[in-house]
Coordinates of C-alpha atoms in Angstrom, one line a residue:
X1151 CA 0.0 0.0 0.0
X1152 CA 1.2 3.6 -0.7
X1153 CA 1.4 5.5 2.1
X1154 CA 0.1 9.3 2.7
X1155 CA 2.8 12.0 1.6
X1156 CA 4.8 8.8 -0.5
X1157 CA 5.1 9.9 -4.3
X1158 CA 6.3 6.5 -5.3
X1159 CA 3.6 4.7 -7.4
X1160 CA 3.0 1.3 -6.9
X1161 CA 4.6 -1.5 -9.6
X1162 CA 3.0 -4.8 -9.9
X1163 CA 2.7 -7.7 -12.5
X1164 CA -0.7 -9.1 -12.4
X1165 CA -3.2 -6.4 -11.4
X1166 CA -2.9 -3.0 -9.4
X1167 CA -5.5 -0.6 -7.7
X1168 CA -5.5 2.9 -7.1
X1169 CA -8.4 4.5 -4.9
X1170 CA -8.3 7.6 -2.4
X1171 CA -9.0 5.3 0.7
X1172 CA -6.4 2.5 2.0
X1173 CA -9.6 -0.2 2.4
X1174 CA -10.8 0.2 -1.2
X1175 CA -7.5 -0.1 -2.6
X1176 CA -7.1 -3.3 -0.1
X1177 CA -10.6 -4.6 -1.0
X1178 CA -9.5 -4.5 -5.3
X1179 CA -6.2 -6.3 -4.5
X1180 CA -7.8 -9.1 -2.7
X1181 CA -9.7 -9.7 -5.7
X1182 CA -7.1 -9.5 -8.3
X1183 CA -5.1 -11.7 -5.8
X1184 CA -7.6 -14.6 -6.0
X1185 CA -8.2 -14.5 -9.7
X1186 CA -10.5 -11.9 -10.4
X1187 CA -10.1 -9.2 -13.3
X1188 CA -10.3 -5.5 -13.1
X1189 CA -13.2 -4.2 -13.8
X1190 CA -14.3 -7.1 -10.5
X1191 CA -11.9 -5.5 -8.6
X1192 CA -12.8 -2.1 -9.1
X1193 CA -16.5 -3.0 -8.3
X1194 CA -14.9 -4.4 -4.9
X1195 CA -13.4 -1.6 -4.2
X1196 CA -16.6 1.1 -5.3
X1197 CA -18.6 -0.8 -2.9
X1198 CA -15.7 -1.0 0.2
X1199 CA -15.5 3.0 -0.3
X1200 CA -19.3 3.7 -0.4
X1201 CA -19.0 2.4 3.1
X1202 CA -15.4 3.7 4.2
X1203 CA -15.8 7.2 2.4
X1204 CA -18.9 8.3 3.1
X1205 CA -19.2 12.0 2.9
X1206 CA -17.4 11.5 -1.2
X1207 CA -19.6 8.6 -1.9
X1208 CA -22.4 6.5 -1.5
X1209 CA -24.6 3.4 -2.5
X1210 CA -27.3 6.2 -3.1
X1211 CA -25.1 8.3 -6.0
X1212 CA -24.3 7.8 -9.4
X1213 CA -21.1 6.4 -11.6
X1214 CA -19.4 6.5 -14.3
X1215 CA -17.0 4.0 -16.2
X1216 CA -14.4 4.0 -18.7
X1217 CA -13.2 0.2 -19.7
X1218 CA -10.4 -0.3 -21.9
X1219 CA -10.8 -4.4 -23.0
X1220 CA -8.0 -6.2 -23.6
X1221 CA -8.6 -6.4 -27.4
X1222 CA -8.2 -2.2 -27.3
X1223 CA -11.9 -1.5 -27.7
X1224 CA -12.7 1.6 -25.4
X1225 CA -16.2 1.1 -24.0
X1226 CA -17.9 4.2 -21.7
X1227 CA -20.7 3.0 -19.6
X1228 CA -23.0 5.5 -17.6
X1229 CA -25.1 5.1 -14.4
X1230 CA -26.3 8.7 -13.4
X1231 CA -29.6 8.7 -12.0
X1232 CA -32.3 11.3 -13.9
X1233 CA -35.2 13.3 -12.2
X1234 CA -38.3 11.6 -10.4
X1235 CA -41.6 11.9 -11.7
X1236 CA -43.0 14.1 -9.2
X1237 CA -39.8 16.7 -9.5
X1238 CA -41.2 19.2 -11.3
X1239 CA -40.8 23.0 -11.4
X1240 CA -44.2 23.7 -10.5
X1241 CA -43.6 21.6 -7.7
X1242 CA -41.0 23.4 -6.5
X1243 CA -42.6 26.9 -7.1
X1244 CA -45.6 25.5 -5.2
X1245 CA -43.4 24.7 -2.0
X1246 CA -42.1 28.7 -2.1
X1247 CA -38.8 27.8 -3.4
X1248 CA -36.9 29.9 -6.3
X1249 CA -34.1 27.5 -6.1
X1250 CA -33.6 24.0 -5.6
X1251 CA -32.6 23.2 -1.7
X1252 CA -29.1 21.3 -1.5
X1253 CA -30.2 19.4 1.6
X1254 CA -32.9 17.5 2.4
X1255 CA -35.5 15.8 0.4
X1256 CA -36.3 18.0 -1.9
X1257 CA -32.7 18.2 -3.1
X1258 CA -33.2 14.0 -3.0
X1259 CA -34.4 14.0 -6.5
X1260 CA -32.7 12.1 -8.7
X1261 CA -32.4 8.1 -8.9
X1262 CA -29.1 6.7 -7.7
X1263 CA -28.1 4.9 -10.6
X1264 CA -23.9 3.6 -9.2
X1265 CA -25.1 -0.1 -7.9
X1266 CA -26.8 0.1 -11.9
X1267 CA -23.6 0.9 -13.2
X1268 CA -21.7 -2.0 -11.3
X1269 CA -24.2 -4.4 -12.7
X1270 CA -23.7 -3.5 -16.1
X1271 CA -19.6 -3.3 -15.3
X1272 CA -20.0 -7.2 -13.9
X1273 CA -22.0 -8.2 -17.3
X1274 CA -18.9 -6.5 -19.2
X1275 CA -16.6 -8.5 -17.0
X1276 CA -18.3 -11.9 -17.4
X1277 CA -18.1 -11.4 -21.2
X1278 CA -14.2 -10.9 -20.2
X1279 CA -13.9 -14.1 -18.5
X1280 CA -14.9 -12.9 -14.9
X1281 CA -15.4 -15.8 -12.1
X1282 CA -15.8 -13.7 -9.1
X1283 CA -19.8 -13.9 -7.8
X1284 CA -21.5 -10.9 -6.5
X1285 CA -21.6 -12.0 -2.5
X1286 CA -17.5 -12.3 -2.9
X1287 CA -17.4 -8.8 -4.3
X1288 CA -19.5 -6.9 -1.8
X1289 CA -18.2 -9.1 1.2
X1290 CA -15.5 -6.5 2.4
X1291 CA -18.2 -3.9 2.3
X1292 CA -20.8 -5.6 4.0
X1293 CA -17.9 -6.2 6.7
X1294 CA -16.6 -2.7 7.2
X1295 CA -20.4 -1.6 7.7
X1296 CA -21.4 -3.7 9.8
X1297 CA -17.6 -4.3 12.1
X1298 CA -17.2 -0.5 11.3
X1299 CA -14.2 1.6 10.0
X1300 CA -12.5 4.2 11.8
X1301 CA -13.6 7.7 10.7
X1302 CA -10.8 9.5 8.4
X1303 CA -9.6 12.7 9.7
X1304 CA -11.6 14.5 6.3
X1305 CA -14.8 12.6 7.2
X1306 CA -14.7 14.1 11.1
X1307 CA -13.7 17.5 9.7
X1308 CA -16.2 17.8 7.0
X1309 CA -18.8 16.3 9.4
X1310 CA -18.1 19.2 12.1
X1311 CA -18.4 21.8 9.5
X1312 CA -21.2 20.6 7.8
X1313 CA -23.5 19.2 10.8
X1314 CA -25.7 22.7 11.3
X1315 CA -27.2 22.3 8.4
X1316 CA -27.5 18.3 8.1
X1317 CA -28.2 17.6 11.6
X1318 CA -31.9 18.2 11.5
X1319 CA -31.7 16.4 8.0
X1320 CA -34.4 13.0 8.1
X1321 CA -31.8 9.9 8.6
X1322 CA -28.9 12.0 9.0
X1323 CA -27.8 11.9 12.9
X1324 CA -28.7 9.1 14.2
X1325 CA -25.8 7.5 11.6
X1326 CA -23.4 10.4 11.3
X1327 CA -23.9 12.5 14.5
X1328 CA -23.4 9.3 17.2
X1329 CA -24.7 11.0 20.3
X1330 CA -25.6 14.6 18.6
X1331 CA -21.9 14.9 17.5
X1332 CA -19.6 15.2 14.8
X1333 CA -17.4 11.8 15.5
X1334 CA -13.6 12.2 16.4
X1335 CA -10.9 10.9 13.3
X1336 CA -10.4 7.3 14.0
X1337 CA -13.8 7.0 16.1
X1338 CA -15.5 3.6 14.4
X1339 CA -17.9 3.7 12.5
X1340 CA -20.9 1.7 11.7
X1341 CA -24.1 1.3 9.2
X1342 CA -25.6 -2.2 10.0
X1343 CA -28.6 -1.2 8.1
X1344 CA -26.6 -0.5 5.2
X1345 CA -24.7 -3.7 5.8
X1346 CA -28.1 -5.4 5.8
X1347 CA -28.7 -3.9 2.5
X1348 CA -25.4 -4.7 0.4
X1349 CA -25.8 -8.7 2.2
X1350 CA -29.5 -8.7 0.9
X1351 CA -28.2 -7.6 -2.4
X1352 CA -25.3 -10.0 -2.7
X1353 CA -27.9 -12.4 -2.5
X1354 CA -30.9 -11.4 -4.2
X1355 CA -28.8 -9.3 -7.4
X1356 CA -28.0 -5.8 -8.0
X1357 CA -31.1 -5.4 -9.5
X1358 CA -32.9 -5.7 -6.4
X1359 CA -31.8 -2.4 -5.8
X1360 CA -34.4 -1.2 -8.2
X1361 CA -36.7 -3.4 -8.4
X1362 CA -37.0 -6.0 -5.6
X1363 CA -37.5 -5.4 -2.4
X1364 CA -34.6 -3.0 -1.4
X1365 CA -36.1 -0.5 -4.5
X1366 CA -39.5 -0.9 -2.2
X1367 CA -38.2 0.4 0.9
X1368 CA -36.3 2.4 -0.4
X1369 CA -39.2 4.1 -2.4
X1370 CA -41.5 4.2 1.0
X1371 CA -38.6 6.4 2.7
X1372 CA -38.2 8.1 -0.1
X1373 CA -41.9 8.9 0.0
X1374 CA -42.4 9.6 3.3
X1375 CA -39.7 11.9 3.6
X1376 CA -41.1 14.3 1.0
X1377 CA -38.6 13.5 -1.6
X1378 CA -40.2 13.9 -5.4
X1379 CA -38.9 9.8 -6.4
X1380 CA -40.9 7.4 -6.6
X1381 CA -41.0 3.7 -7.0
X1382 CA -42.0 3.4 -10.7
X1383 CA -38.9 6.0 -11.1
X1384 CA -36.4 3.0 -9.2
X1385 CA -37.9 0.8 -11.4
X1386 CA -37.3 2.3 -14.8
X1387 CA -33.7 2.9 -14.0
X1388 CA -31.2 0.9 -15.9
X1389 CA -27.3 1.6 -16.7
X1390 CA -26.5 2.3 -20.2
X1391 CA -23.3 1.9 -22.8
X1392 CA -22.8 5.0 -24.6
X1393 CA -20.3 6.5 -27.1
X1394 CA -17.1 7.6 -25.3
X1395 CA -15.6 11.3 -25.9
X1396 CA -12.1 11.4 -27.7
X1397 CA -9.8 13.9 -28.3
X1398 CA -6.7 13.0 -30.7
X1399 CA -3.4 14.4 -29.7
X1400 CA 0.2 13.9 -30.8
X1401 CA 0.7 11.2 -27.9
X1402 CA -2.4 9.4 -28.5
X1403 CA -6.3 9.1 -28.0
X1404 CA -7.5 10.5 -24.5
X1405 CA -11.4 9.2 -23.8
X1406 CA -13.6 10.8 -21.7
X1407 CA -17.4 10.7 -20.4
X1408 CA -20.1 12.6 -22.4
X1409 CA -22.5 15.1 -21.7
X1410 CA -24.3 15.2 -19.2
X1411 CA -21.0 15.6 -17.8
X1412 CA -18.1 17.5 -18.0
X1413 CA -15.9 15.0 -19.9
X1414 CA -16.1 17.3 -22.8
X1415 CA -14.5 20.6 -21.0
X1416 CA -11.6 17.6 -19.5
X1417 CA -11.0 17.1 -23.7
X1418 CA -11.2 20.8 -25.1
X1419 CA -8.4 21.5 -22.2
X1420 CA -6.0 18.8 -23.1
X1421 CA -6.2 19.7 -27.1
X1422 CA -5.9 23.4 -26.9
X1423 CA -2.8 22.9 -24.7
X1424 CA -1.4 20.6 -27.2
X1425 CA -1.6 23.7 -29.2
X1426 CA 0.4 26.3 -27.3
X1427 CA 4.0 26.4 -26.1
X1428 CA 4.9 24.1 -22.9
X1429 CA 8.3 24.6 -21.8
X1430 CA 8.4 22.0 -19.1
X1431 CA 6.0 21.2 -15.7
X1432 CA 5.3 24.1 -13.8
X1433 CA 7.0 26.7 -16.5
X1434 CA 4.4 29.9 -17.0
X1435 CA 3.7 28.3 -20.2
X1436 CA 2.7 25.3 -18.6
X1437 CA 0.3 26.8 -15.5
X1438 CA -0.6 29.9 -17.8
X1439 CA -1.8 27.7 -20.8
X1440 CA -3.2 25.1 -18.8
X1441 CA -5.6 27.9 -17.1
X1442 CA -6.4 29.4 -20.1
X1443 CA -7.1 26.5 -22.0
X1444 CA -9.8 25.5 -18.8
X1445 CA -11.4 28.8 -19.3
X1446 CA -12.1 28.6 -22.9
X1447 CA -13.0 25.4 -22.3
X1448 CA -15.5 26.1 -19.6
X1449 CA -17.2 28.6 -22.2
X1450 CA -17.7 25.9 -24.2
X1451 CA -19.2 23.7 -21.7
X1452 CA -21.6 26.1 -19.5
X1453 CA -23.3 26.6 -23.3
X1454 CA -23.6 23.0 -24.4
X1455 CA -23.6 20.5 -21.4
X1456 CA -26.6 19.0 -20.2
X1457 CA -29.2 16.1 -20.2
X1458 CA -27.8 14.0 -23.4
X1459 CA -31.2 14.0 -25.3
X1460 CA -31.2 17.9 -25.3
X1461 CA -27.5 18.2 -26.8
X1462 CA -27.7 20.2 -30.0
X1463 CA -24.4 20.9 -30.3
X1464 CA -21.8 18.8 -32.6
X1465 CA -19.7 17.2 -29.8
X1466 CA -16.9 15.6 -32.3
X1467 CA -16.8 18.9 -34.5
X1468 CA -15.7 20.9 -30.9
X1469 CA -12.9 18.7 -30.1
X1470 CA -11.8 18.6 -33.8
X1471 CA -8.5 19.7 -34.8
X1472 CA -10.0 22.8 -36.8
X1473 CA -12.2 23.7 -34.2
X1474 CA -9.5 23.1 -31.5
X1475 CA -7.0 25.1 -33.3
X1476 CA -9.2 27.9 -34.1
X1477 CA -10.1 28.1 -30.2
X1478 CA -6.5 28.2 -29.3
X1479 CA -6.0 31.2 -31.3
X1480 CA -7.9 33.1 -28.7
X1481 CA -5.1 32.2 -26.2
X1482 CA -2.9 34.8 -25.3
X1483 CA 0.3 33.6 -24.3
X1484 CA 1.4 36.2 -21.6
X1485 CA -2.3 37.8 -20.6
X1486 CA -4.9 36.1 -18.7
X1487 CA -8.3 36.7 -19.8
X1488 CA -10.8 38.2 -17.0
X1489 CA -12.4 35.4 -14.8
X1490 CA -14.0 34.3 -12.8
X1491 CA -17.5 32.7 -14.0
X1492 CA -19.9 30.7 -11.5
X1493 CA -18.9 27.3 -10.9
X1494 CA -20.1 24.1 -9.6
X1495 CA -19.1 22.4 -6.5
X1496 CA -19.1 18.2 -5.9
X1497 CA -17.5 15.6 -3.6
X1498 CA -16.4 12.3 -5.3
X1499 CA -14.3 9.8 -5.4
X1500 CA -12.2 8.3 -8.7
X1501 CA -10.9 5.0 -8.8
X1502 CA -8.5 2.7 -11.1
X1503 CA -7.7 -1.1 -11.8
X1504 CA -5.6 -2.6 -14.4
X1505 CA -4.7 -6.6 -14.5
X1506 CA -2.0 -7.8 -16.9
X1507 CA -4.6 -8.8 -19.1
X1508 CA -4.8 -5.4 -20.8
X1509 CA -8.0 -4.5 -19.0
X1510 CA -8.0 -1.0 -17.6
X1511 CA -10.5 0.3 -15.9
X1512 CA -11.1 4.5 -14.6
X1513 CA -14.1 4.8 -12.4
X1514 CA -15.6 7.3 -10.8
X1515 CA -18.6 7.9 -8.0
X1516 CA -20.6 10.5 -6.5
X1517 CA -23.3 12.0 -4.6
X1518 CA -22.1 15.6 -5.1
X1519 CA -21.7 17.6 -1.7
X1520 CA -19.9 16.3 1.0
X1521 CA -22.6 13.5 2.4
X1522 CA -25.0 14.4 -0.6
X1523 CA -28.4 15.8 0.6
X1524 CA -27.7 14.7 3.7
X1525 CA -31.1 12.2 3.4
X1526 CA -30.2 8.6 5.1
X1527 CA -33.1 6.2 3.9
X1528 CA -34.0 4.4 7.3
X1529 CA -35.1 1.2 6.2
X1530 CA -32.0 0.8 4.0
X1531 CA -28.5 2.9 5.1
X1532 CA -29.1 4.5 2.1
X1533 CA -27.2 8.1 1.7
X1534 CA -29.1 9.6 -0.9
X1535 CA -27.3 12.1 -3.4
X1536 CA -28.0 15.3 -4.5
X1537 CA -26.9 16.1 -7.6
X1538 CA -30.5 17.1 -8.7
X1539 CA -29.7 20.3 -7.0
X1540 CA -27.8 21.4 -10.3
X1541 CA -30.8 21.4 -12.3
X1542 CA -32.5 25.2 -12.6
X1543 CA -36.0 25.9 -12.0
X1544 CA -36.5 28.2 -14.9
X1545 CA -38.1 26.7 -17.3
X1546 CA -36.0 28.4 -20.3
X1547 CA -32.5 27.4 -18.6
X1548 CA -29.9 25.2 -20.4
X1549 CA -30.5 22.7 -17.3
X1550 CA -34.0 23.2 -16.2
X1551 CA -35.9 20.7 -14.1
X1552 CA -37.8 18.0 -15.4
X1553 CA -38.7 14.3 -14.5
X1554 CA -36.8 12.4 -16.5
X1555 CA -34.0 14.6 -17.2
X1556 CA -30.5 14.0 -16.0
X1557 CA -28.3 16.8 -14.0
X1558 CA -25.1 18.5 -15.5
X1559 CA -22.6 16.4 -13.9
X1560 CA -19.0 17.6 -13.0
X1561 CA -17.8 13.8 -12.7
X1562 CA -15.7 12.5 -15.7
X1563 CA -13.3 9.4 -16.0
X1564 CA -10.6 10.1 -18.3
X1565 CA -9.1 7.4 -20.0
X1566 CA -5.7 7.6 -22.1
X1567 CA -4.1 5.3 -25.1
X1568 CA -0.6 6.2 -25.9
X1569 CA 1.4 5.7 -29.0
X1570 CA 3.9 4.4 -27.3
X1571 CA 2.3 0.9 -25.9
X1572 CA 0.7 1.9 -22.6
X1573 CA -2.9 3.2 -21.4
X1574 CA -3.4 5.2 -18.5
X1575 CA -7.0 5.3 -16.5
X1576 CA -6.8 8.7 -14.4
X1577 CA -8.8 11.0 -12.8
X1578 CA -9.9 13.0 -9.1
X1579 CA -12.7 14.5 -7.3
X1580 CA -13.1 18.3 -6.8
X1581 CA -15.9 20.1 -8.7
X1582 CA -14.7 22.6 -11.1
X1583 CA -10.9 21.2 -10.3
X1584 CA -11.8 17.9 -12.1
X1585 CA -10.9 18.5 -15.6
X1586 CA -7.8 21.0 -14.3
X1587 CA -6.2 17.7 -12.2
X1588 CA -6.3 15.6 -15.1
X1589 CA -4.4 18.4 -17.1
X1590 CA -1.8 18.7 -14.9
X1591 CA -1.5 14.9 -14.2
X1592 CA -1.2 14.0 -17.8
X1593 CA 0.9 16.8 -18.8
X1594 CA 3.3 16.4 -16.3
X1595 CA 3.5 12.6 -16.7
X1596 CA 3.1 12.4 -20.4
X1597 CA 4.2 15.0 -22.2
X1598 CA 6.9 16.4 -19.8
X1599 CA 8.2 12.9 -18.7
X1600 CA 7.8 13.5 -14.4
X1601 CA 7.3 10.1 -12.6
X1602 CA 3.7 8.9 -11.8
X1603 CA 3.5 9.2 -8.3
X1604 CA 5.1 12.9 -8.3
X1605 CA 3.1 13.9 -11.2
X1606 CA 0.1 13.4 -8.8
X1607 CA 1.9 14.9 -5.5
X1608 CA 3.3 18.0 -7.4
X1609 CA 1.6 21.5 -6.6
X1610 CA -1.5 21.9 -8.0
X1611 CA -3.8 25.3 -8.8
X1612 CA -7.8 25.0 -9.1
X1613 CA -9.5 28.1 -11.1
X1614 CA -13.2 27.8 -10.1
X1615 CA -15.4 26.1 -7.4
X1616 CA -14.8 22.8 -5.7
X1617 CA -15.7 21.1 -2.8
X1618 CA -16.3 22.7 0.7
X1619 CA -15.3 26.0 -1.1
X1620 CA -16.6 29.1 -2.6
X1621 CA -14.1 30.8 -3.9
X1622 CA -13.6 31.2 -7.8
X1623 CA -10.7 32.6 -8.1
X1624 CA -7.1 30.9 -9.5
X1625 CA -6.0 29.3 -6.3
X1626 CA -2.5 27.5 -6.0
X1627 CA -0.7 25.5 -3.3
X1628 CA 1.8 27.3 -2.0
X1629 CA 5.1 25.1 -2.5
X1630 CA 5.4 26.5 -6.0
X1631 CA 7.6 28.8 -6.6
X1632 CA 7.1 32.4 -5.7
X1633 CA 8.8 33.7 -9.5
X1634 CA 6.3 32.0 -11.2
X1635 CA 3.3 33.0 -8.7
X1636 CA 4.8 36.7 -9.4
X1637 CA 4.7 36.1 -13.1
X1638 CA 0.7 35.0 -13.2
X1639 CA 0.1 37.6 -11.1
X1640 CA 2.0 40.2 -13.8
X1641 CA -0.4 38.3 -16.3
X1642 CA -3.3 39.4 -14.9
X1643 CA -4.3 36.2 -12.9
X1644 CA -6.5 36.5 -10.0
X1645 CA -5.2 34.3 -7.7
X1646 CA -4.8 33.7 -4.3
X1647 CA -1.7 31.1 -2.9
X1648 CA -3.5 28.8 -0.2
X1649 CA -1.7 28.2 3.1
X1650 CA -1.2 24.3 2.7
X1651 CA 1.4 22.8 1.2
X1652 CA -1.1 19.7 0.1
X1653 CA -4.7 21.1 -0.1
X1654 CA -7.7 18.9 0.3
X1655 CA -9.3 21.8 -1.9
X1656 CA -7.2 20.7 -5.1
X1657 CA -9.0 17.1 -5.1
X1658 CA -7.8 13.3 -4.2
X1659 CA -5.8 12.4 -8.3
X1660 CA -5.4 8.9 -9.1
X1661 CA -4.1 7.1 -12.1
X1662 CA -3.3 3.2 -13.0
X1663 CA -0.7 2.8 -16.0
X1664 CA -0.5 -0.7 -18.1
X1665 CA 2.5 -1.0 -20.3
X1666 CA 1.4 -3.3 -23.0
X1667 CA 5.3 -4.5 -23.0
X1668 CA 4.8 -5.7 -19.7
X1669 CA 4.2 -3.9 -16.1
X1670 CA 1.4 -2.5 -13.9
X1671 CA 1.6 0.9 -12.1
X1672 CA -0.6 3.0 -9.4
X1673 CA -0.2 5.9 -7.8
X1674 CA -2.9 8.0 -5.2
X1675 CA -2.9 11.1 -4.1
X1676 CA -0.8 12.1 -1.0
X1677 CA -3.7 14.8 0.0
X1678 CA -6.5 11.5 0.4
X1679 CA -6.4 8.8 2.4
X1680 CA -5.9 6.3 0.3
X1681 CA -2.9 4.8 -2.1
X1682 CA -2.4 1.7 -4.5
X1683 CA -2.1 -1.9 -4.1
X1684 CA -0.9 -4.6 -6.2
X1685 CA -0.1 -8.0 -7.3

């Protein structure tokens, strides 16, 4: 296991995991130990951090999947969760709300489609020649909720900060407020009734989740609580595979997730950089470029992202080489342009697994603020999300609320194939900071050659919102060095240099590299609590 504050990455032969908590990571390993393939371990370990990591993730959020098959084929399947039948603006309007609330039920709107998303990744992995069954797969879960694991010193912080406004939120307390209080790091944690839940389901399927009897309690707390899902809304849910996002660049393909999430503005970054002049990792041409290349590409993405069947835009024509070279052009290569715009906030986690098979796998899972809208489902341990609370309640916005209609997403796997034999699954959590962590990890590592681990521990900046944090403006860690802070500043950047040296505010970056030639690698990020294992 990689330890907090190592920058080493992880080498292994046969299979390695990267996730942002040590048990995950532990929970993937097991499984690649006894046989099983990635994709199985990387199930194993979503469902050990649902329990572990529960103010980034849940069983009640959605997920997202990149798989890279061993035969090359790229495949992008997506489990996010789309508006209940009862959630609709009149409703809202009708309840003297202007906005839609962030905690509560009302901001419990959307169906939680991640336990979809892993039963559609374990069809994908049988058809790869997976053997591991479902109750072997959720069995380290189901243990660390109901034997309990020790609170991590970001869950007792976050739960302090955030327990005013989610204390008096149905569910919430009696699981995350033992005794009316926010638990010390290291206090131990359990959720028997969400143990009771993943055992039920390792039994009964997945799909019990959403249509068995798990979707029936769930929909009766769901309903009694006053949130706008119903059951028939659990019961039309199903995981789909869609049409990845690429981007060609001169070191290879980069995939990512399409609308509704921000996969697209991860792209658009990555090839207007490829455009400009990099002198080397952390050169003013590098953090310069890479900020201005996120703000153009933000433009592009606050006008086009949102629920997939409203798209109008031409997705491959934006992140073609005319387009992308044309976009550049409005790059100035010393002068920032004026900033900031609003931005959206999210917790989440990302995770990776790659087995020696050429199966890589970049994952990611969400219920969008820190503990999501708060709502535990009693009957179930369910935290419910609430990344409905995106959605706009003007009817004549680019996301306005309907049932039906899946939220902008700020969640977004990225996936890399390299011309020179490997394939790199990557990613983080942090809001607006998503698609700037995966620049700056495959810049550094890719095109400026720095070592996995230290590519992911480096100094890292965030323009924009993010988690636990309203400020928009250009933010860095302050361990880079004061000439170049002085220089962005002489550009015209709005920034301000944070006090930490590692800032929970810049995200928890992960990555999983598979040299077809031969070798495994894994690195986390020294600012989670997590780190990579292998075999």
């Amino acid at each position: 296991m990689l330890p907090a504050g190592d920058h080493e990455s992880v080498h292994a032969r046969r299979g390695i995991v990267a996730a942002p908590h040590a048990l995950a990571a532990e929970a993937g390993q097991q499984v690649l130990a006894e046989g099983g393939n990635a994709i199985e371990a990387a199930v194993a370990a979503a469902a050990t951090i649902a329990v572990v990591y529960p103010h980034m993730n849940h069983v009640g959020g959605d997920g997202f999947w990149l798989v890279r098959e061993p035969s090359g084929r790229v495949r992008y399947l997506e489990a996010c969760g789309y508006a209940g039948r009862e959630a609709t603006i009149a409703h809202y309007h009708d309840l003297g709300h202007d906005s839609i609330p962030t905690r509560g039920p009302l901001a419990a709107l959307t169906v939680p489609g991640a336990v979809g998303g892993w039963a559609l990744a374990l069809q994908a992995a049988r058809a790869l020649g997976g053997r591991m069954d479902l109750p072997r797969l959720l069995e380290t879960a189901i243990r660390h909720a109901r034997e309990g694991s020790a609170v991590t010193g970001s869950q007792a912080r976050l739960t302090a900060e955030k327990a005013g406004e989610l204390k008096d939120v149905p569910g919430f307390a009696p699981v995350f407020l033992p005794g009316g209080t926010a638990p010390a790091e290291g206090t131990l944690l359990r959720q028997p009734r969400l143990a009771d839940t993943l055992e039920h389901l390792s039994r009964a399927g997945l799909d019990d989740f959403y249509r068995g009897d798990v979707s029936r309690e769930m929909a009766s707390d769901l309903e009694h609580m006053g949130s706008p899902v119903r059951r028939e809304d659990l019961s039309a849910f199903t995981a789909r595979e869609r049409t990845p996002l690429k981007v060609s660049l001169p070191q290879g393909e980069v995939f990512n997730a399409p609308p509704p999430t921000q996969g697209l503005a991860s792209l658009l970054i990555l090839g207007l950089f490829a455009r400009l002049k990099g002198e080397g990792a952390e050169s003013f041409s590098h953090i310069h470029g890479l900020v201005e290349a996120t703000k153009q590409a933000f433009l592009v993405r606050d006008r086009v992202v949102c629920d997939p069947e409203r798209v109008t835009a031409d997705l491959d024509r934006l992140l073609s080489a005319e387009d992308l070279d044309a976009r550049a052009g409005r790059i100035h290569p010393g002068r920032a342009l004026p900033w900031p715009r609003p931005g959206e906030a999210g917790d989440t986690i990302w995770l990776g697994a790659a087995d020696a098979s050429g199966m890589v796998v970049s994952y990611i899972q969400s219920i969008f603020f820190e503990f999501g809208s708060g709502c535990v489902l009693p009957s179930t341990g369910v935290l419910m999300q609430n990344r409905g609370a995106s959605f706009s309640l003007d009817p004549k916005a680019l996301n306005a609320l309907a049932p039906g209609r899946r939220p902008f997403h700020t969640l977004n796997p990225a996936l890399a194939v390299l011309k020179d034999g490997r394939v790199m699954g990557y990613g983080t959590m942090g809001g607006e900071g998503q698609p700037q962590t995966q620049a700056a990890v495959f810049t550094r590592h890719v095109l400026f050659g720095v070592p996995l681990g230290e590519a992911i521990a480096r100094p890292r900046w965030l323009l924009g919102r993010t988690w636990g944090a309203p400020e928009t403006r250009l933010r860095l860690e302050s361990r880079f060095d004061e000439g170049l802070v002085e220089r962005l500043k002489a550009a015209g950047h709005d920034l301000v240099v944070l006090p930490e040296a590692y800032s929970d505010v810049m995200g928890h970056a992960g990555a999983v590299v598979l040299d077809l030639r031969g070798g495994l690698e894994g690195a986390h990020d020294p600012r989670a609590d997590g780190g990579a294992a292998g075999v």
